[in-house]
């Protein structure tokens, strides 16, 4: 509830997206705020002049006049210097943050915004305006620290997404070049072996880069899943073929049993990479000379894909935990280098869940079986 010791606080929401406006109105009216909506900066300024709001929620990208310009002009209006202005933006980047700061924003919230968070930010912004001088000083100090942290965080995100994006293309080119070498009939056997080895390492690096990219996308709600009929035996054959070199290096026998499942409605590229991650894990965590299998099974409402190995398996208390980001079990072998980053299974779970399915690990006694259940879509 809004503070009852005062008149009903009045919030101005400026956003060009109709859904966002409706959501903001519904959320704020539930808390007993009076709400005025504006579709762009110009309308926002008009509303502001008619009645000075107690708080403004301002979108950044809008036609006619964007949020930055609107904020600057609001600050210059009578009473405008003191009104809390909160930016709501889908652009989570340092430049947007800096511009919002420099035109006088009080707060910066990245979309999608949860209704409770919206209310809390509005309440906090209005409370701050009522603080006495000493408390205001403390608050400003904390706020500066918060803004510095936010800025650092955004910079870090930008750096890592640059690194990941910029790595993808050169690494793919290295793979193409290694393929060219493999095709050269005059190449001595030893050099051919080196080209094979390059491709194995590159595949592993690409897997890591793409996992990271998609985990980030999914966190931003932007992992697009393109569902289409997928030929399961063909996909399995092609995934097994690309994994074969790695299996041979460890003398692991790769087998498949694709009984009864022909077609699945799913995103081909994403499911392929899920299988690649699971097979790579099986090969990595299973001993030399063992067997790894990929099998499929049709159930009444679901299709099941299983990747089984004969390694140490996953202890029962870790069977949920290993799907979390960066979680890796201690191999116990301190001499072995720590390979991988603990992102493979996180990626697998995001993809499977985005398909409305589930992924879990069972005991193969000995070994692990990773099971994926995807809903049948007729
Ligand atoms: N088949 C398996 N057998 C035993 N342990 C496994 C198996 N698959 C995964 N694990 C355990 O789960 C952890 C998480 O796996 P995940 O694929 O997410 O990361 P990773 O393989 O360590 O690194 P990467 O990000 O390169 O995939 C692994 O570090 C390993 O300890
Ligand atoms: Mg892995």
Tab-separated table of C-alpha atoms and ligand atoms in Angstrom:
chain	number	residue	atom	x	y	z
A	1	UNK	CA	0.000	0.000	0.000
A	2	UNK	CA	1.122	3.525	-0.622
A	3	UNK	CA	1.989	5.751	2.295
A	4	UNK	CA	-1.371	6.741	3.739
A	5	UNK	CA	-0.114	9.812	5.534
A	6	UNK	CA	-0.018	11.601	2.191
A	7	UNK	CA	-2.350	12.176	-0.694
A	8	UNK	CA	-2.432	9.377	-3.232
A	9	UNK	CA	0.977	9.505	-4.952
A	10	UNK	CA	0.851	10.162	-8.655
A	11	UNK	CA	3.104	8.202	-11.039
A	12	UNK	CA	3.727	9.079	-14.669
A	13	UNK	CA	4.639	6.139	-16.919
A	14	UNK	CA	6.195	6.961	-20.310
A	15	UNK	CA	6.609	3.961	-22.604
A	16	UNK	CA	5.805	3.392	-26.275
A	17	UNK	CA	4.942	-0.258	-25.728
A	18	UNK	CA	1.266	-0.720	-24.966
A	19	UNK	CA	1.753	-3.948	-23.006
A	20	UNK	CA	4.388	-2.369	-20.802
A	21	UNK	CA	2.110	0.570	-20.089
A	22	UNK	CA	-0.787	-1.697	-19.216
A	23	UNK	CA	1.397	-3.797	-16.932
A	24	UNK	CA	2.771	-0.732	-15.176
A	25	UNK	CA	-0.726	0.675	-14.670
A	26	UNK	CA	-2.089	-2.597	-13.301
A	27	UNK	CA	0.885	-3.036	-10.975
A	28	UNK	CA	0.907	0.499	-9.617
A	29	UNK	CA	-2.867	0.882	-9.286
A	30	UNK	CA	-2.921	-2.264	-7.160
A	31	UNK	CA	-0.697	-0.353	-4.747
A	32	UNK	CA	-3.111	2.575	-4.716
A	33	UNK	CA	-1.045	4.918	-6.824
A	34	UNK	CA	-2.690	7.267	-9.291
A	35	UNK	CA	-1.228	6.490	-12.721
A	36	UNK	CA	-0.976	8.524	-15.902
A	37	UNK	CA	0.281	6.899	-19.107
A	38	UNK	CA	2.141	8.527	-22.002
A	39	UNK	CA	3.180	6.944	-25.300
A	40	UNK	CA	6.318	8.983	-25.943
A	41	UNK	CA	8.515	11.705	-24.543
A	42	UNK	CA	6.466	14.563	-25.933
A	43	UNK	CA	3.236	13.275	-24.385
A	44	UNK	CA	5.154	12.614	-21.196
A	45	UNK	CA	6.352	16.215	-20.994
A	46	UNK	CA	2.836	17.501	-21.587
A	47	UNK	CA	1.460	15.339	-18.784
A	48	UNK	CA	4.328	16.427	-16.539
A	49	UNK	CA	3.540	20.120	-17.122
A	50	UNK	CA	-0.151	19.621	-16.395
A	51	UNK	CA	0.530	17.978	-13.070
A	52	UNK	CA	3.925	17.377	-11.463
A	53	UNK	CA	4.200	13.664	-10.718
A	54	UNK	CA	5.668	12.142	-7.554
A	55	UNK	CA	7.697	9.721	-9.649
A	56	UNK	CA	8.341	9.050	-13.353
A	57	UNK	CA	8.960	5.665	-14.989
A	58	UNK	CA	10.685	6.300	-18.281
A	59	UNK	CA	11.397	3.961	-21.181
A	60	UNK	CA	14.579	4.645	-23.173
A	61	UNK	CA	13.859	3.828	-26.772
A	62	UNK	CA	10.737	5.628	-27.974
A	63	UNK	CA	9.701	7.330	-31.187
A	64	UNK	CA	9.272	11.133	-31.332
A	65	UNK	CA	11.469	11.801	-28.297
A	66	UNK	CA	13.607	9.222	-26.515
A	67	UNK	CA	13.912	8.748	-22.779
A	68	UNK	CA	17.208	10.624	-22.413
A	69	UNK	CA	15.919	13.801	-24.023
A	70	UNK	CA	12.643	13.539	-22.121
A	71	UNK	CA	14.506	13.203	-18.837
A	72	UNK	CA	16.716	16.193	-19.585
A	73	UNK	CA	13.682	18.367	-20.397
A	74	UNK	CA	11.719	17.171	-17.368
A	75	UNK	CA	14.612	18.161	-15.150
A	76	UNK	CA	14.392	21.702	-16.554
A	77	UNK	CA	10.641	22.038	-15.879
A	78	UNK	CA	9.323	23.740	-12.722
A	79	UNK	CA	9.536	21.132	-9.956
A	80	UNK	CA	11.362	18.777	-12.305
A	81	UNK	CA	14.697	18.830	-10.517
A	82	UNK	CA	13.285	16.966	-7.521
A	83	UNK	CA	11.043	14.346	-9.064
A	84	UNK	CA	12.482	10.821	-8.954
A	85	UNK	CA	12.961	9.518	-12.496
A	86	UNK	CA	13.467	5.792	-12.966
A	87	UNK	CA	14.660	4.455	-16.298
A	88	UNK	CA	13.220	1.157	-17.423
A	89	UNK	CA	15.160	-0.258	-20.300
A	90	UNK	CA	15.671	-3.415	-22.275
A	91	UNK	CA	19.193	-2.313	-23.204
A	92	UNK	CA	21.400	-3.648	-20.489
A	93	UNK	CA	24.624	-1.964	-21.527
A	94	UNK	CA	27.128	0.509	-20.176
A	95	UNK	CA	26.419	3.222	-22.741
A	96	UNK	CA	22.709	3.323	-21.943
A	97	UNK	CA	23.512	3.328	-18.227
A	98	UNK	CA	25.994	6.191	-18.617
A	99	UNK	CA	23.600	8.256	-20.686
A	100	UNK	CA	20.794	7.694	-18.187
A	101	UNK	CA	23.106	8.841	-15.400
A	102	UNK	CA	24.259	11.906	-17.244
A	103	UNK	CA	20.752	13.139	-17.984
A	104	UNK	CA	19.759	12.884	-14.341
A	105	UNK	CA	18.200	9.443	-13.780
A	106	UNK	CA	17.657	8.391	-10.173
A	107	UNK	CA	17.512	4.692	-10.878
A	108	UNK	CA	18.076	2.288	-13.734
A	109	UNK	CA	16.094	-0.935	-14.021
A	110	UNK	CA	16.532	-3.460	-16.801
A	111	UNK	CA	13.527	-5.142	-18.392
A	112	UNK	CA	11.811	-7.494	-17.967
A	113	UNK	CA	10.771	-5.926	-14.657
A	114	UNK	CA	8.946	-7.990	-12.063
A	115	UNK	CA	5.885	-6.164	-10.686
A	116	UNK	CA	7.187	-6.390	-7.096
A	117	UNK	CA	10.495	-4.905	-8.138
A	118	UNK	CA	8.774	-2.055	-9.942
A	119	UNK	CA	6.782	-1.195	-6.821
A	120	UNK	CA	9.828	-1.429	-4.567
A	121	UNK	CA	11.892	0.848	-6.784
A	122	UNK	CA	9.125	3.426	-6.968
A	123	UNK	CA	8.639	3.346	-3.189
A	124	UNK	CA	12.373	3.615	-2.567
A	125	UNK	CA	12.819	6.505	-5.003
A	126	UNK	CA	10.002	8.483	-3.383
A	127	UNK	CA	11.253	7.792	0.142
A	128	UNK	CA	14.707	9.072	-0.726
A	129	UNK	CA	13.270	12.442	-1.726
A	130	UNK	CA	11.844	12.786	1.785
A	131	UNK	CA	15.075	12.024	3.650
A	132	UNK	CA	16.689	14.738	5.788
A	133	UNK	CA	20.032	16.216	4.754
A	134	UNK	CA	22.267	13.826	6.722
A	135	UNK	CA	20.453	10.716	5.603
A	136	UNK	CA	20.453	11.997	2.076
A	137	UNK	CA	24.220	12.278	2.226
A	138	UNK	CA	24.520	8.682	3.398
A	139	UNK	CA	22.144	7.596	0.727
A	140	UNK	CA	24.082	9.413	-1.988
A	141	UNK	CA	27.250	7.675	-0.849
A	142	UNK	CA	25.659	4.251	-1.021
A	143	UNK	CA	24.067	5.120	-4.321
A	144	UNK	CA	27.382	6.149	-5.841
A	145	UNK	CA	28.847	2.849	-4.726
A	146	UNK	CA	25.894	0.966	-6.157
A	147	UNK	CA	26.199	2.811	-9.464
A	148	UNK	CA	29.922	2.087	-9.652
A	149	UNK	CA	29.221	-1.592	-9.067
A	150	UNK	CA	26.450	-1.622	-11.635
A	151	UNK	CA	28.757	0.020	-14.134
A	152	UNK	CA	31.495	-2.509	-13.504
A	153	UNK	CA	29.033	-5.349	-13.837
A	154	UNK	CA	27.758	-3.990	-17.149
A	155	UNK	CA	31.298	-3.527	-18.394
A	156	UNK	CA	32.115	-7.090	-17.429
A	157	UNK	CA	29.056	-8.365	-19.266
A	158	UNK	CA	30.019	-6.363	-22.339
A	159	UNK	CA	33.560	-7.666	-22.269
A	160	UNK	CA	32.522	-11.272	-21.935
A	161	UNK	CA	29.953	-11.039	-24.678
A	162	UNK	CA	32.526	-9.382	-26.969
A	163	UNK	CA	35.031	-12.087	-26.208
A	164	UNK	CA	32.556	-14.842	-26.836
A	165	UNK	CA	31.202	-13.277	-30.052
A	166	UNK	CA	34.591	-12.385	-31.379
A	167	UNK	CA	35.981	-15.826	-30.706
A	168	UNK	CA	33.257	-17.649	-32.539
A	169	UNK	CA	34.233	-16.617	-36.069
A	170	UNK	CA	38.003	-17.135	-35.938
A	171	UNK	CA	37.549	-20.472	-34.191
A	172	UNK	CA	35.106	-21.588	-36.895
A	173	UNK	CA	37.658	-20.504	-39.516
A	174	UNK	CA	40.356	-22.593	-37.876
A	175	UNK	CA	38.059	-25.576	-38.208
A	176	UNK	CA	37.480	-24.883	-41.911
A	177	UNK	CA	41.218	-24.562	-42.493
A	178	UNK	CA	41.856	-27.851	-40.693
A	179	UNK	CA	39.199	-29.461	-42.893
A	180	UNK	CA	41.034	-28.180	-45.968
A	181	UNK	CA	44.216	-29.815	-44.701
A	182	UNK	CA	42.400	-33.089	-44.106
A	183	UNK	CA	41.239	-33.072	-47.713
A	184	UNK	CA	44.747	-32.586	-49.112
A	185	UNK	CA	45.627	-35.981	-50.563
A	186	UNK	CA	49.350	-35.195	-50.596
A	187	UNK	CA	49.429	-34.529	-46.863
A	188	UNK	CA	51.705	-36.928	-44.918
A	189	UNK	CA	49.874	-39.176	-42.436
A	190	UNK	CA	51.418	-37.460	-39.433
A	191	UNK	CA	50.253	-34.030	-40.534
A	192	UNK	CA	46.807	-35.457	-41.200
A	193	UNK	CA	46.777	-36.721	-37.606
A	194	UNK	CA	47.627	-33.206	-36.448
A	195	UNK	CA	44.772	-31.769	-38.504
A	196	UNK	CA	42.423	-34.312	-36.879
A	197	UNK	CA	43.678	-33.287	-33.456
A	198	UNK	CA	43.174	-29.596	-34.257
A	199	UNK	CA	39.576	-30.293	-35.218
A	200	UNK	CA	38.899	-32.166	-31.966
A	201	UNK	CA	40.239	-29.293	-29.879
A	202	UNK	CA	38.417	-26.705	-31.966
A	203	UNK	CA	35.134	-28.598	-31.605
A	204	UNK	CA	35.570	-28.543	-27.859
A	205	UNK	CA	36.323	-24.817	-27.840
A	206	UNK	CA	33.352	-24.057	-30.075
A	207	UNK	CA	31.112	-26.123	-27.827
A	208	UNK	CA	32.215	-24.002	-24.874
A	209	UNK	CA	31.733	-20.701	-26.723
A	210	UNK	CA	28.282	-21.645	-27.983
A	211	UNK	CA	27.220	-22.947	-24.561
A	212	UNK	CA	28.185	-19.622	-23.032
A	213	UNK	CA	26.432	-17.618	-25.729
A	214	UNK	CA	23.209	-19.573	-25.379
A	215	UNK	CA	23.240	-19.552	-21.589
A	216	UNK	CA	23.544	-15.756	-21.771
A	217	UNK	CA	20.786	-15.547	-24.345
A	218	UNK	CA	18.534	-17.696	-22.235
A	219	UNK	CA	19.128	-15.472	-19.201
A	220	UNK	CA	18.033	-12.508	-21.275
A	221	UNK	CA	14.961	-14.454	-22.367
A	222	UNK	CA	16.252	-14.555	-25.925
A	223	UNK	CA	17.015	-18.203	-26.570
A	224	UNK	CA	14.979	-18.851	-29.704
A	225	UNK	CA	13.826	-22.429	-30.153
A	226	UNK	CA	12.883	-23.321	-33.727
A	227	UNK	CA	10.710	-26.406	-33.529
A	228	UNK	CA	10.591	-28.461	-36.728
A	229	UNK	CA	10.423	-32.169	-37.621
A	230	UNK	CA	13.786	-33.703	-36.858
A	231	UNK	CA	15.041	-36.978	-38.297
A	232	UNK	CA	16.386	-38.687	-35.162
A	233	UNK	CA	18.448	-41.537	-36.730
A	234	UNK	CA	20.101	-39.100	-39.162
A	235	UNK	CA	20.929	-36.673	-36.378
A	236	UNK	CA	22.284	-39.481	-34.173
A	237	UNK	CA	24.451	-40.813	-37.000
A	238	UNK	CA	25.905	-37.412	-37.707
A	239	UNK	CA	26.571	-36.628	-34.023
A	240	UNK	CA	28.205	-40.025	-33.520
A	241	UNK	CA	30.382	-39.459	-36.549
A	242	UNK	CA	31.725	-36.161	-35.236
A	243	UNK	CA	32.390	-37.721	-31.819
A	244	UNK	CA	34.138	-40.755	-33.268
A	245	UNK	CA	37.652	-39.266	-33.424
A	246	UNK	CA	37.539	-38.452	-29.751
A	247	UNK	CA	36.221	-41.923	-28.889
A	248	UNK	CA	38.973	-43.593	-30.887
A	249	UNK	CA	41.610	-41.627	-29.015
A	250	UNK	CA	40.378	-43.278	-25.797
A	251	UNK	CA	39.581	-46.600	-27.470
A	252	UNK	CA	35.987	-46.170	-26.420
A	253	UNK	CA	33.372	-48.060	-28.364
A	254	UNK	CA	30.489	-45.813	-29.415
A	255	UNK	CA	27.227	-47.651	-30.001
A	256	UNK	CA	23.675	-46.636	-30.753
A	257	UNK	CA	20.238	-48.160	-30.437
A	258	UNK	CA	17.612	-45.967	-32.027
A	259	UNK	CA	14.639	-48.289	-31.654
A	260	UNK	CA	11.335	-46.978	-32.802
A	261	UNK	CA	11.937	-43.227	-32.856
A	262	UNK	CA	12.027	-41.716	-36.305
A	263	UNK	CA	10.876	-38.153	-36.021
A	264	UNK	CA	10.872	-35.664	-33.188
A	265	UNK	CA	9.520	-32.131	-33.172
A	266	UNK	CA	12.446	-30.127	-31.839
A	267	UNK	CA	15.164	-27.606	-32.635
A	268	UNK	CA	17.707	-29.555	-34.625
A	269	UNK	CA	20.750	-27.424	-33.908
A	270	UNK	CA	20.081	-27.140	-30.181
A	271	UNK	CA	19.317	-30.858	-29.692
A	272	UNK	CA	22.416	-31.745	-31.671
A	273	UNK	CA	24.519	-29.636	-29.330
A	274	UNK	CA	22.844	-31.161	-26.281
A	275	UNK	CA	23.812	-34.622	-27.540
A	276	UNK	CA	27.325	-33.421	-28.339
A	277	UNK	CA	27.698	-32.103	-24.799
A	278	UNK	CA	26.411	-35.328	-23.255
A	279	UNK	CA	28.606	-37.507	-25.462
A	280	UNK	CA	31.620	-35.355	-24.799
A	281	UNK	CA	31.012	-35.724	-21.060
A	282	UNK	CA	30.583	-39.489	-21.401
A	283	UNK	CA	33.864	-39.739	-23.295
A	284	UNK	CA	35.640	-37.403	-20.943
A	285	UNK	CA	34.504	-38.985	-17.700
A	286	UNK	CA	34.587	-42.669	-18.750
A	287	UNK	CA	37.726	-44.818	-18.656
A	288	UNK	CA	39.719	-45.872	-21.701
A	289	UNK	CA	38.457	-48.989	-23.432
A	290	UNK	CA	34.894	-48.699	-22.083
A	291	UNK	CA	31.629	-48.345	-23.967
A	292	UNK	CA	29.388	-45.310	-24.524
A	293	UNK	CA	25.937	-45.642	-26.010
A	294	UNK	CA	23.294	-43.354	-27.427
A	295	UNK	CA	19.801	-44.760	-27.468
A	296	UNK	CA	16.253	-43.595	-28.019
A	297	UNK	CA	12.923	-44.863	-26.793
A	298	UNK	CA	9.336	-43.928	-27.529
A	299	UNK	CA	6.953	-43.547	-24.567
A	300	UNK	CA	3.257	-42.695	-24.635
A	301	UNK	CA	3.639	-38.900	-24.398
A	302	UNK	CA	7.367	-38.495	-24.578
A	303	UNK	CA	10.445	-39.370	-26.561
A	304	UNK	CA	13.456	-40.368	-24.513
A	305	UNK	CA	17.092	-39.929	-25.506
A	306	UNK	CA	19.733	-41.613	-23.357
A	307	UNK	CA	23.502	-41.286	-23.226
A	308	UNK	CA	25.110	-43.979	-21.076
A	309	UNK	CA	28.706	-44.556	-20.070
A	310	UNK	CA	30.674	-46.935	-17.861
A	311	UNK	CA	32.538	-44.342	-15.817
A	312	UNK	CA	32.297	-43.444	-12.144
A	313	UNK	CA	28.758	-42.167	-12.419
A	314	UNK	CA	27.349	-39.211	-10.470
A	315	UNK	CA	26.858	-39.549	-6.691
A	316	UNK	CA	23.204	-39.404	-5.723
A	317	UNK	CA	23.490	-36.142	-3.777
A	318	UNK	CA	24.936	-34.380	-6.828
A	319	UNK	CA	22.418	-35.496	-9.411
A	320	UNK	CA	20.599	-32.165	-9.335
A	321	UNK	CA	23.595	-30.003	-8.576
A	322	UNK	CA	25.618	-30.874	-11.671
A	323	UNK	CA	23.089	-29.083	-13.858
A	324	UNK	CA	23.897	-25.787	-12.146
A	325	UNK	CA	26.307	-23.339	-13.731
A	326	UNK	CA	30.030	-23.908	-13.044
A	327	UNK	CA	29.427	-27.029	-10.952
A	328	UNK	CA	32.064	-29.680	-11.503
A	329	UNK	CA	32.657	-32.772	-9.386
A	330	UNK	CA	36.126	-33.287	-8.043
A	331	UNK	CA	37.716	-35.903	-10.244
A	332	UNK	CA	39.936	-36.947	-7.352
A	333	UNK	CA	42.812	-37.022	-9.798
A	334	UNK	CA	44.860	-33.980	-8.833
A	335	UNK	CA	47.403	-34.538	-11.590
A	336	UNK	CA	44.805	-34.283	-14.350
A	337	UNK	CA	44.224	-30.762	-15.702
A	338	UNK	CA	40.751	-29.398	-15.029
A	339	UNK	CA	39.156	-29.319	-18.408
A	340	UNK	CA	35.846	-27.689	-19.193
A	341	UNK	CA	33.988	-25.062	-17.248
A	342	UNK	CA	30.922	-26.735	-15.821
A	343	UNK	CA	28.592	-25.143	-18.366
A	344	UNK	CA	27.728	-28.111	-20.592
A	345	UNK	CA	24.929	-29.537	-18.477
A	346	UNK	CA	23.573	-26.064	-17.690
A	347	UNK	CA	23.201	-25.505	-21.408
A	348	UNK	CA	21.584	-28.959	-21.852
A	349	UNK	CA	19.018	-28.286	-19.158
A	350	UNK	CA	18.112	-24.840	-20.526
A	351	UNK	CA	17.546	-26.279	-23.982
A	352	UNK	CA	15.566	-29.295	-22.814
A	353	UNK	CA	13.374	-27.139	-20.578
A	354	UNK	CA	12.850	-24.646	-23.388
A	355	UNK	CA	11.382	-27.604	-25.307
A	356	UNK	CA	9.045	-28.348	-22.392
A	357	UNK	CA	11.058	-31.441	-21.493
A	358	UNK	CA	13.281	-32.571	-18.625
A	359	UNK	CA	16.766	-33.936	-18.202
A	360	UNK	CA	18.117	-36.019	-15.338
A	361	UNK	CA	20.853	-38.469	-14.557
A	362	UNK	CA	20.461	-42.066	-13.428
A	363	UNK	CA	22.858	-44.640	-12.131
A	364	UNK	CA	23.972	-47.156	-14.743
A	365	UNK	CA	25.812	-49.183	-12.060
A	366	UNK	CA	28.539	-48.646	-13.034
A	367	UNK	CA	28.384	-45.394	-14.945
A	368	UNK	CA	25.965	-42.567	-15.603
A	369	UNK	CA	22.952	-42.409	-17.896
A	370	UNK	CA	21.805	-38.960	-18.901
A	371	UNK	CA	18.138	-39.109	-19.897
A	372	UNK	CA	16.247	-36.505	-21.841
A	373	UNK	CA	12.484	-36.657	-22.055
A	374	UNK	CA	10.899	-34.462	-24.688
A	375	UNK	CA	7.150	-34.132	-25.153
A	376	UNK	CA	5.768	-35.660	-28.317
A	377	UNK	CA	4.131	-33.035	-30.469
A	378	UNK	CA	1.844	-34.616	-33.002
B	1	LIG	N1	29.046	-38.787	-17.793
B	1	LIG	C1	29.490	-38.299	-16.639
B	1	LIG	N2	30.046	-39.102	-15.692
B	1	LIG	C2	30.472	-38.604	-14.518
B	1	LIG	N3	30.429	-37.292	-14.180
B	1	LIG	C3	29.895	-36.460	-15.067
B	1	LIG	C4	29.413	-36.889	-16.347
B	1	LIG	N4	28.945	-35.824	-17.009
B	1	LIG	C5	29.152	-34.772	-16.210
B	1	LIG	N5	29.715	-35.129	-15.061
B	1	LIG	C6	30.082	-34.250	-13.926
B	1	LIG	O1	29.257	-33.106	-14.006
B	1	LIG	C7	30.077	-31.914	-14.081
B	1	LIG	C8	29.374	-30.883	-14.911
B	1	LIG	O2	29.324	-31.266	-16.281
B	1	LIG	P1	29.274	-30.159	-17.400
B	1	LIG	O3	29.163	-30.816	-18.724
B	1	LIG	O4	28.236	-29.166	-17.010
B	1	LIG	O5	30.680	-29.413	-17.243
B	1	LIG	P2	32.130	-29.875	-17.659
B	1	LIG	O6	32.063	-31.110	-18.490
B	1	LIG	O7	32.942	-29.945	-16.412
B	1	LIG	O8	32.629	-28.633	-18.508
B	1	LIG	P3	32.066	-28.099	-19.939
B	1	LIG	O9	31.548	-26.746	-19.661
B	1	LIG	O10	33.251	-28.095	-20.827
B	1	LIG	O11	31.021	-29.054	-20.404
B	1	LIG	C9	31.397	-32.388	-14.668
B	1	LIG	O12	32.448	-31.541	-14.284
B	1	LIG	C10	31.529	-33.771	-14.055
B	1	LIG	O13	32.076	-33.668	-12.764
B	2	LIG	MG1	30.718	-31.096	-20.136
